[in-house]
Amino acid sequence: MANSTEYESVAPLLKQLVTLESAKKVDPQEIAAAVKLIFDNRISPLQFGILLYALHTTGLDHEPAVLAATAAHMRAACPQIDRNALQRVIESKGRAEGHYRGGLVDIVGTGGDGHNTFNISTTSSILASACLVVAKHGNNSSTSLSGSADLLQHAPSPPLIAATTAQNLPAIYEATNYAFLYAREWHPGMKYAAAVRKEVPVRTIFNLLGPLANPVHDSGLLEARILGVARKDIGPNFAEALRLSGAKKALVVCGDENLDELSCAGKTHCWYIHDGKRNGEVEYFTVEPKDFGLPAHSLDEVHGGKGPAENAGILMEILRNQRPEHDAVLDFVLLNTAALIAVSGICDAEESQAVEGIVVKERGPGGLRWKEGVRRARWCLSSGRALAEWEAFVKVTNEVGGGQA
């Protein structure tokens, strides 16, 4: 661990952040460079705590350019993948269909919405792996009863998520379309921030960076993603941060209840980035369950269990297709799975390849085939393919992990 003589001072920056007027003149890259120091333990805990608090009070931690630049440093501090090896494996799967080129996808939320709903994005990521190649980025909970990593670690015969390392990733994708990128393992420098974050009495920029810090982003292999935010007012910020980061196919969502998922209860606000939009502009629209051909359910019906073990039981019931039709939690999962499938571009195929049945060609808000997404999401369960991808992920991670904890 660095001692005080090894720390780099950010005092000049902190002085600039004292007032809102002077803070607005600070270069986002300067802020990102200061935050970056924590990944190598090169900033004192005192100055780091002041920096986090100052970014919060000035609102700079929500600025798109600050988020994009800081997330880039966070990704650069990750273990780096063998891009060529990973690309060969992904291309060998031959998953391209419609406007989906067969690349990696992710579905993730900022958390912190306070609704304590079931682990929707994690479950949806597993379902979608029957159609798409998934690189789900996630961690243990910091605010809810059950984070994405907690859910998987409490599953019966759980995967060894710590084994999904940069070195092992190509081998994992040789066995399955699903990989969970455990943030604790991919972002080791974050351990230096942990103690200070606990002491700072507000949500900090690190509560926002996770969804922007998928370790495979900079490989160019992450083709599409859904990113949920817990406040409608920051949706445009995240969409712009993704655009600045080079994302070409992404949907930022916020349920009208300030929910960091597509809402099963009513309206969801969407900010859409896609290849076909001129100049990479962000398109705004709203969707509702009826656009997917699904019934609405109140959020009271979709609370998770009392902890990750109970939620893991629900996950397995869903994967085994044991939940009744129009079960509220199942419909919530289908809604979000369908959205990811639609955003990937695979639903634009005029004829369905792997998925049996007739393509639903109706387009809804944003010009996407949401109902075709639901048709494919249901197939992921009824065919047993989602369960098979999950079981393959469990098996391969335990094999390549070699018994590591």
Short mmCIF file of N, CA, C and O in Angstrom, two decimals, residues 15 22 28 46 60 117-118 189-190 229 238 243 248 332 353 361-362 382-383 405:
data_model
loop_
_atom_site.label_atom_id
_atom_site.label_comp_id
_atom_site.label_asym_id
_atom_site.label_seq_id
_atom_site.Cartn_x
_atom_site.Cartn_y
_atom_site.Cartn_z
N LYS A 15 -9.55 22.74 -5.17
CA LYS A 15 -9.82 24.16 -5.01
C LYS A 15 -10.76 24.67 -6.11
O LYS A 15 -11.61 25.52 -5.87
N SER A 22 -16.70 27.87 -10.57
CA SER A 22 -15.35 27.45 -10.96
C SER A 22 -15.33 25.99 -11.38
O SER A 22 -14.55 25.59 -12.25
N PRO A 28 -13.22 17.79 -18.02
CA PRO A 28 -13.61 16.44 -17.58
C PRO A 28 -12.44 15.46 -17.52
O PRO A 28 -12.41 14.57 -16.66
N LEU A 46 -8.09 11.04 2.35
CA LEU A 46 -8.73 12.31 2.66
C LEU A 46 -9.07 13.07 1.38
O LEU A 46 -10.22 13.50 1.19
N LEU A 60 -21.11 17.27 -11.01
CA LEU A 60 -20.21 16.86 -12.09
C LEU A 60 -20.15 15.34 -12.25
O LEU A 60 -19.77 14.85 -13.31
N THR A 117 -36.93 -4.89 -6.38
CA THR A 117 -37.59 -5.87 -7.24
C THR A 117 -36.66 -7.07 -7.43
O THR A 117 -35.49 -7.05 -7.05
N PHE A 118 -37.20 -8.11 -8.02
CA PHE A 118 -36.43 -9.31 -8.35
C PHE A 118 -35.27 -8.95 -9.27
O PHE A 118 -35.28 -7.91 -9.93
N GLY A 189 -8.61 -2.63 -8.63
CA GLY A 189 -8.25 -1.35 -8.03
C GLY A 189 -9.35 -0.73 -7.21
O GLY A 189 -9.08 0.17 -6.38
N MET A 190 -10.59 -1.19 -7.39
CA MET A 190 -11.70 -0.63 -6.64
C MET A 190 -11.60 -0.93 -5.14
O MET A 190 -12.25 -0.27 -4.33
N VAL A 229 -31.30 3.15 -15.56
CA VAL A 229 -30.93 4.18 -14.58
C VAL A 229 -32.09 4.38 -13.61
O VAL A 229 -33.26 4.17 -13.96
N PHE A 238 -26.61 9.45 -19.35
CA PHE A 238 -26.01 8.14 -19.61
C PHE A 238 -26.01 7.82 -21.09
O PHE A 238 -25.06 7.21 -21.60
N ARG A 243 -22.70 7.32 -25.90
CA ARG A 243 -22.37 7.79 -27.25
C ARG A 243 -20.91 8.28 -27.31
O ARG A 243 -20.18 7.95 -28.24
N LYS A 248 -22.63 2.03 -30.31
CA LYS A 248 -23.37 2.19 -31.56
C LYS A 248 -24.79 1.64 -31.48
O LYS A 248 -25.62 1.93 -32.34
N PHE A 332 -42.31 -9.74 -16.22
CA PHE A 332 -41.30 -8.69 -16.02
C PHE A 332 -39.98 -9.09 -16.67
O PHE A 332 -39.33 -8.30 -17.36
N GLN A 353 -34.39 -17.98 -37.97
CA GLN A 353 -33.47 -19.09 -38.23
C GLN A 353 -33.56 -20.14 -37.13
O GLN A 353 -34.26 -21.13 -37.26
N LYS A 361 -43.72 -9.15 -37.36
CA LYS A 361 -43.05 -8.03 -38.03
C LYS A 361 -43.56 -6.65 -37.60
O LYS A 361 -43.05 -5.63 -38.05
N GLU A 362 -44.54 -6.64 -36.74
CA GLU A 362 -45.07 -5.36 -36.24
C GLU A 362 -43.98 -4.58 -35.50
O GLU A 362 -43.25 -5.14 -34.68
N SER A 382 -39.06 -22.10 -23.46
CA SER A 382 -39.79 -23.32 -23.86
C SER A 382 -38.88 -24.34 -24.54
O SER A 382 -39.09 -25.55 -24.42
N SER A 383 -37.86 -23.87 -25.24
CA SER A 383 -36.94 -24.77 -25.93
C SER A 383 -35.93 -25.42 -24.99
O SER A 383 -35.26 -26.40 -25.36
N ALA A 405 -11.41 -20.31 -5.03
CA ALA A 405 -12.53 -19.80 -4.22
C ALA A 405 -13.13 -18.58 -4.90
O ALA A 405 -12.47 -17.92 -5.67
#
